[in-house]
C-alpha positions as a printed NumPy array, in Angstrom:
array([[100.616,   7.177, -52.853],
       [102.473,  10.394, -52.074],
       [102.663,  13.186, -54.571],
       [106.185,  14.09 , -55.665],
       [105.711,  17.569, -54.183],
       [105.171,  16.016, -50.733],
       [108.339,  13.973, -50.924],
       [111.505,  15.192, -49.27 ],
       [114.158,  16.219, -51.782],
       [117.056,  14.305, -50.253],
       [117.683,  11.908, -47.373],
       [121.239,  10.983, -46.358],
       [121.966,   7.592, -44.826],
       [125.334,   7.82 , -43.09 ],
       [126.266,   4.312, -41.992],
       [129.079,   1.861, -42.69 ],
       [126.798,  -1.196, -42.529],
       [125.721,  -2.314, -46.007],
       [122.787,  -4.404, -44.745],
       [121.376,  -1.545, -42.679],
       [121.776,   0.851, -45.614],
       [120.056,  -1.604, -47.961],
       [117.104,  -2.132, -45.579],
       [116.7  ,   1.554, -44.747],
       [117.003,   2.681, -48.365],
       [114.494,   0.061, -49.485],
       [112.008,   1.071, -46.775],
       [112.343,   4.793, -47.541],
       [112.015,   4.111, -51.268],
       [108.976,   1.869, -50.834],
       [107.333,   4.508, -48.634],
       [108.141,   7.223, -51.21 ],
       [109.767,   9.414, -48.566],
       [112.301,  11.188, -50.767],
       [113.063,  11.958, -54.383],
       [116.66 ,  10.922, -53.711],
       [118.368,   8.797, -51.042],
       [122.135,   9.046, -50.809],
       [124.233,   6.535, -48.873],
       [127.556,   7.651, -47.374],
       [129.804,   5.225, -45.499],
       [131.195,   7.408, -42.699],
       [131.097,  10.833, -41.113],
       [134.008,  12.14 , -43.199],
       [132.194,  11.401, -46.467],
       [129.116,  13.127, -45.026],
       [131.065,  16.219, -43.912],
       [132.736,  16.452, -47.329],
       [129.354,  16.203, -49.047],
       [127.605,  18.673, -46.717],
       [130.49 ,  21.15 , -46.981],
       [129.781,  21.345, -50.718],
       [125.987,  21.105, -50.578],
       [125.026,  23.158, -47.522],
       [127.62 ,  25.892, -47.242],
       [126.94 ,  29.479, -48.225],
       [129.342,  29.002, -51.129],
       [127.447,  25.989, -52.492],
       [127.453,  25.772, -56.28 ],
       [123.941,  24.312, -56.284],
       [125.105,  21.157, -58.063],
       [124.658,  19.133, -54.872],
       [121.54 ,  19.292, -52.706],
       [121.471,  19.955, -48.996],
       [119.475,  17.114, -47.396],
       [116.189,  17.487, -45.558],
       [116.968,  14.553, -43.281],
       [120.121,  12.749, -42.138],
       [120.124,   9.331, -40.499],
       [123.476,   9.113, -38.723],
       [125.043,   5.972, -37.278],
       [127.003,   6.368, -34.04 ],
       [129.742,   3.787, -34.561],
       [131.599,   4.053, -37.887],
       [135.227,   3.894, -38.999],
       [137.174,   6.967, -40.186],
       [134.792,   9.424, -38.486],
       [132.033,   8.233, -36.15 ],
       [128.695,   9.916, -35.566],
       [129.882,  12.042, -32.649],
       [133.006,  13.191, -34.487],
       [130.733,  14.06 , -37.425],
       [128.487,  16.164, -35.173],
       [131.467,  18.009, -33.678],
       [132.848,  18.782, -37.151],
       [129.356,  19.721, -38.399],
       [129.134,  22.324, -35.628],
       [132.752,  23.469, -36.033],
       [132.258,  24.15 , -39.746],
       [129.011,  26.024, -39.06 ],
       [126.977,  23.587, -41.122],
       [124.415,  23.562, -38.303],
       [123.651,  27.284, -38.733],
       [120.339,  26.767, -40.51 ],
       [117.336,  24.901, -39.165],
       [116.68 ,  23.111, -42.436],
       [118.368,  19.747, -41.79 ],
       [116.876,  17.234, -39.355],
       [119.468,  14.832, -37.904],
       [118.41 ,  11.546, -36.332],
       [120.872,   9.088, -34.801],
       [120.718,   5.388, -35.614],
       [122.09 ,   2.855, -33.193],
       [122.279,  -0.902, -32.907],
       [123.113,  -0.943, -29.206],
       [123.532,   2.479, -27.684],
       [125.024,   2.605, -24.242],
       [123.633,   4.916, -21.607],
       [126.74 ,   7.067, -22.194],
       [125.977,   7.346, -25.924],
       [122.336,   8.242, -25.294],
       [123.357,  10.932, -22.804],
       [126.005,  12.259, -25.198],
       [123.424,  12.561, -27.992],
       [121.525,  15.06 , -25.806],
       [124.492,  17.463, -25.923],
       [123.955,  18.026, -29.662],
       [120.956,  20.3  , -30.182],
       [120.703,  19.411, -33.891],
       [120.039,  15.739, -33.098],
       [116.286,  15.473, -32.675],
       [116.006,  11.799, -31.644],
       [117.618,   8.394, -31.857],
       [116.219,   5.218, -33.387],
       [117.274,   1.587, -33.283],
       [118.51 ,  -0.015, -36.486],
       [116.981,  -0.829, -38.866],
       [114.179,   1.659, -39.34 ],
       [110.614,   0.379, -39.333],
       [107.53 ,   1.556, -41.195],
       [106.234,   2.903, -37.868],
       [109.491,   4.844, -37.239],
       [109.312,   6.507, -40.652],
       [105.648,   7.484, -40.251],
       [106.457,   8.952, -36.82 ],
       [109.433,  10.911, -38.213],
       [107.4  ,  12.336, -41.093],
       [104.53 ,  13.309, -38.796],
       [106.783,  14.879, -36.163],
       [109.313,  16.731, -38.294],
       [107.742,  17.239, -41.725],
       [103.99 ,  17.562, -41.112],
       [103.933,  21.33 , -41.704],
       [105.542,  20.771, -45.05 ],
       [102.846,  18.318, -46.092],
       [ 99.762,  20.092, -44.76 ]])
């Protein structure tokens, strides 16, 4: 069992699919990955949240996440529109947040487009697996836990 100090503070799940969010949140909770897991339904909700939590003028009432799982295809604002707005607002200035894309059926075009966003570290197929989560923690958060 992980110690609370090893857990990430906050993971954001940005996806419009309730089933995927349920499965991913349950897996992350069962694996004790984060103290808090917040589900947002589209890129606009995520930008609004991150603008409050991660900007230099943050009031500290909301936490900036350690990790964001971002769906590509969503209504209102999709994953790519989110990434463009994230860069435009300068929310990508720090190296603190790890962004991973989630996809159910990414086209070659989508996978190539992901590469143009330096903040996106990798993409994973939905829904996350135990193996995926272990790999993510080892690759991106090992220093934190050693």
